[in-house]
Amino acid sequence: MKKSILVLILCCLVCIGYVYLCFKPIIIHKPYVQYKFLADSLYNPIDKIDFTLGKNKIIIYTSVQDVTFLPDNIKKWTILECRNNKTIERVKNNFVFERINNNIAETTDFNSRIFFFKNNELVFSDKFMVERSIFLHFKNTGWVLATNYNELIGCFSEFRPVYFPIIK
């Protein structure tokens, strides 16, 4: 009797831990570089990376508080992943951002991130926000705005939820 109660309690703790990690996943990666916006107006930070060959993936982590703000055609989950090289290449081609305004000092912080992996190695990661617009955060400019919102949302709608809460 005591063993069955102990097993039941242990199973409940494992389930609670899994549910908690689904909302607060552990993302393991090497320290990311704080990228700078390198153009006067339009800039694609991953333009030089070839995602047509190899094992590539994009992971979008959206904090629990921000999942509700995702557009309707993107799955409402904390971790979304894409491993399809054609879709990743489409994201790359449309991953163009522009400065909002040089005179605005943006102080809003956001916990969501996007990760680009080329052959299982992290090649780009930055703070990321998806709502009615798509924003990236750069060290020298703050938040910048995506110019190809509809194309990116179409690509992001193909991403699949990741139910294993530890990402490497």
GROMACS .gro file of C-alpha atoms in nm:
model
  168
    1MET     CA    1   0.000   0.000   0.000
    2LYS     CA    2   0.277   0.246   0.095
    3LYS     CA    3   0.468   0.163  -0.226
    4SER     CA    4   0.166   0.232  -0.445
    5ILE     CA    5   0.105   0.567  -0.274
    6LEU     CA    6   0.472   0.657  -0.316
    7VAL     CA    7   0.459   0.563  -0.686
    8LEU     CA    8   0.140   0.768  -0.731
    9ILE     CA    9   0.298   1.073  -0.564
   10LEU     CA   10   0.612   1.033  -0.774
   11CYS     CA   11   0.403   1.010  -1.095
   12CYS     CA   12   0.211   1.324  -0.996
   13LEU     CA   13   0.535   1.513  -0.932
   14VAL     CA   14   0.677   1.407  -1.269
   15CYS     CA   15   0.357   1.519  -1.446
   16ILE     CA   16   0.355   1.853  -1.264
   17GLY     CA   17   0.723   1.902  -1.351
   18TYR     CA   18   0.658   1.825  -1.716
   19VAL     CA   19   0.367   2.069  -1.736
   20TYR     CA   20   0.576   2.338  -1.565
   21LEU     CA   21   0.866   2.286  -1.809
   22CYS     CA   22   0.629   2.306  -2.105
   23PHE     CA   23   0.552   2.663  -2.000
   24LYS     CA   24   0.906   2.746  -1.879
   25PRO     CA   25   1.130   2.533  -2.105
   26ILE     CA   26   1.502   2.492  -2.060
   27ILE     CA   27   1.689   2.612  -2.369
   28ILE     CA   28   2.054   2.510  -2.370
   29HIS     CA   29   2.285   2.689  -2.612
   30LYS     CA   30   2.618   2.861  -2.619
   31PRO     CA   31   2.613   3.227  -2.513
   32TYR     CA   32   2.474   3.434  -2.797
   33VAL     CA   33   2.639   3.742  -2.937
   34GLN     CA   34   2.452   4.069  -2.890
   35TYR     CA   35   2.403   4.156  -3.258
   36LYS     CA   36   2.409   4.504  -3.406
   37PHE     CA   37   2.191   4.644  -3.683
   38LEU     CA   38   2.447   4.687  -3.964
   39ALA     CA   39   2.263   4.900  -4.223
   40ASP     CA   40   2.117   5.247  -4.255
   41SER     CA   41   1.766   5.129  -4.335
   42LEU     CA   42   1.695   4.763  -4.431
   43TYR     CA   43   1.893   4.472  -4.289
   44ASN     CA   44   1.875   4.092  -4.298
   45PRO     CA   45   2.100   3.951  -4.022
   46ILE     CA   46   2.101   3.596  -4.164
   47ASP     CA   47   2.128   3.684  -4.534
   48LYS     CA   48   2.473   3.525  -4.580
   49ILE     CA   49   2.383   3.186  -4.429
   50ASP     CA   50   2.289   2.902  -4.665
   51PHE     CA   51   2.008   2.694  -4.519
   52THR     CA   52   1.945   2.484  -4.832
   53LEU     CA   53   2.178   2.201  -4.723
   54GLY     CA   54   2.244   2.027  -4.394
   55LYS     CA   55   2.048   1.978  -4.074
   56ASN     CA   56   1.899   2.317  -4.003
   57LYS     CA   57   1.623   2.439  -3.777
   58ILE     CA   58   1.456   2.747  -3.642
   59ILE     CA   59   1.315   2.755  -3.291
   60ILE     CA   60   1.079   3.026  -3.173
   61TYR     CA   61   1.040   3.053  -2.797
   62THR     CA   62   0.743   3.261  -2.688
   63SER     CA   63   0.703   3.332  -2.319
   64VAL     CA   64   0.381   3.214  -2.157
   65GLN     CA   65   0.261   3.573  -2.110
   66ASP     CA   66   0.304   3.645  -2.483
   67VAL     CA   67   0.155   3.329  -2.636
   68THR     CA   68  -0.192   3.488  -2.634
   69PHE     CA   69  -0.065   3.771  -2.858
   70LEU     CA   70   0.045   3.538  -3.139
   71PRO     CA   71  -0.153   3.580  -3.463
   72ASP     CA   72  -0.437   3.333  -3.518
   73ASN     CA   73  -0.265   3.119  -3.782
   74ILE     CA   74   0.044   3.053  -3.562
   75LYS     CA   75   0.008   2.766  -3.318
   76LYS     CA   76  -0.034   2.887  -2.959
   77TRP     CA   77   0.258   2.712  -2.789
   78THR     CA   78   0.573   2.822  -2.609
   79ILE     CA   79   0.820   2.644  -2.838
   80LEU     CA   80   0.770   2.615  -3.212
   81GLU     CA   81   1.021   2.447  -3.441
   82CYS     CA   82   1.085   2.411  -3.813
   83ARG     CA   83   1.333   2.164  -3.966
   84ASN     CA   84   1.222   2.199  -4.329
   85ASN     CA   85   1.509   2.359  -4.523
   86LYS     CA   86   1.274   2.507  -4.786
   87THR     CA   87   1.068   2.683  -4.519
   88ILE     CA   88   1.383   2.797  -4.339
   89GLU     CA   89   1.517   2.939  -4.665
   90ARG     CA   90   1.185   3.123  -4.719
   91VAL     CA   91   1.214   3.268  -4.367
   92LYS     CA   92   1.573   3.374  -4.441
   93ASN     CA   93   1.474   3.548  -4.765
   94ASN     CA   94   1.196   3.742  -4.588
   95PHE     CA   95   1.384   3.810  -4.263
   96VAL     CA   96   1.438   4.178  -4.349
   97PHE     CA   97   1.404   4.448  -4.085
   98GLU     CA   98   1.402   4.826  -4.085
   99ARG     CA   99   1.472   5.083  -3.819
  100ILE     CA  100   1.159   5.229  -3.670
  101ASN     CA  101   1.297   5.573  -3.583
  102ASN     CA  102   1.642   5.688  -3.477
  103ASN     CA  103   1.499   5.931  -3.222
  104ILE     CA  104   1.293   5.677  -3.026
  105ALA     CA  105   1.452   5.513  -2.723
  106GLU     CA  106   1.269   5.184  -2.673
  107THR     CA  107   1.274   5.050  -2.320
  108THR     CA  108   1.026   4.764  -2.355
  109ASP     CA  109   1.177   4.427  -2.281
  110PHE     CA  110   1.052   4.098  -2.416
  111ASN     CA  111   1.142   3.744  -2.308
  112SER     CA  112   1.067   3.568  -2.638
  113ARG     CA  113   1.354   3.465  -2.866
  114ILE     CA  114   1.424   3.320  -3.209
  115PHE     CA  115   1.708   3.073  -3.269
  116PHE     CA  116   1.859   2.978  -3.607
  117PHE     CA  117   2.067   2.659  -3.623
  118LYS     CA  118   2.289   2.558  -3.915
  119ASN     CA  119   2.404   2.193  -3.892
  120ASN     CA  120   2.296   2.187  -3.526
  121GLU     CA  121   2.511   2.490  -3.439
  122LEU     CA  122   2.352   2.815  -3.323
  123VAL     CA  123   2.424   3.083  -3.586
  124PHE     CA  124   2.180   3.356  -3.482
  125SER     CA  125   1.963   3.429  -3.181
  126ASP     CA  126   1.789   3.744  -3.071
  127LYS     CA  127   1.495   3.879  -2.876
  128PHE     CA  128   1.188   3.846  -3.090
  129MET     CA  129   0.830   3.966  -3.075
  130VAL     CA  130   0.536   3.854  -3.290
  131GLU     CA  131   0.202   4.033  -3.264
  132ARG     CA  132   0.039   4.246  -3.530
  133SER     CA  133   0.398   4.317  -3.634
  134ILE     CA  134   0.725   4.128  -3.603
  135PHE     CA  135   1.016   4.286  -3.417
  136LEU     CA  136   1.378   4.198  -3.342
  137HIS     CA  137   1.592   4.368  -3.079
  138PHE     CA  138   1.942   4.489  -3.170
  139LYS     CA  139   2.200   4.633  -2.933
  140ASN     CA  140   2.250   4.959  -3.122
  141THR     CA  141   1.895   5.031  -3.242
  142GLY     CA  142   1.658   4.864  -3.000
  143TRP     CA  143   1.349   4.711  -3.162
  144VAL     CA  144   1.335   4.698  -3.544
  145LEU     CA  145   1.033   4.613  -3.759
  146ALA     CA  146   0.999   4.329  -4.013
  147THR     CA  147   0.915   4.449  -4.363
  148ASN     CA  148   0.764   4.116  -4.481
  149TYR     CA  149   0.511   4.045  -4.207
  150ASN     CA  150   0.264   3.837  -4.413
  151GLU     CA  151   0.535   3.619  -4.568
  152LEU     CA  152   0.697   3.551  -4.230
  153ILE     CA  153   0.364   3.473  -4.063
  154GLY     CA  154   0.289   3.231  -4.347
  155CYS     CA  155   0.621   3.056  -4.282
  156PHE     CA  156   0.576   3.058  -3.902
  157SER     CA  157   0.232   2.899  -3.941
  158GLU     CA  158   0.411   2.588  -4.072
  159PHE     CA  159   0.615   2.552  -3.750
  160ARG     CA  160   0.528   2.258  -3.525
  161PRO     CA  161   0.494   2.269  -3.146
  162VAL     CA  162   0.773   2.105  -2.946
  163TYR     CA  163   0.640   1.912  -2.650
  164PHE     CA  164   0.976   1.810  -2.504
  165PRO     CA  165   1.064   2.099  -2.273
  166ILE     CA  166   1.444   2.084  -2.305
  167ILE     CA  167   1.596   2.223  -2.625
  168LYS     CA  168   1.965   2.191  -2.719
   0.00000   0.00000   0.00000
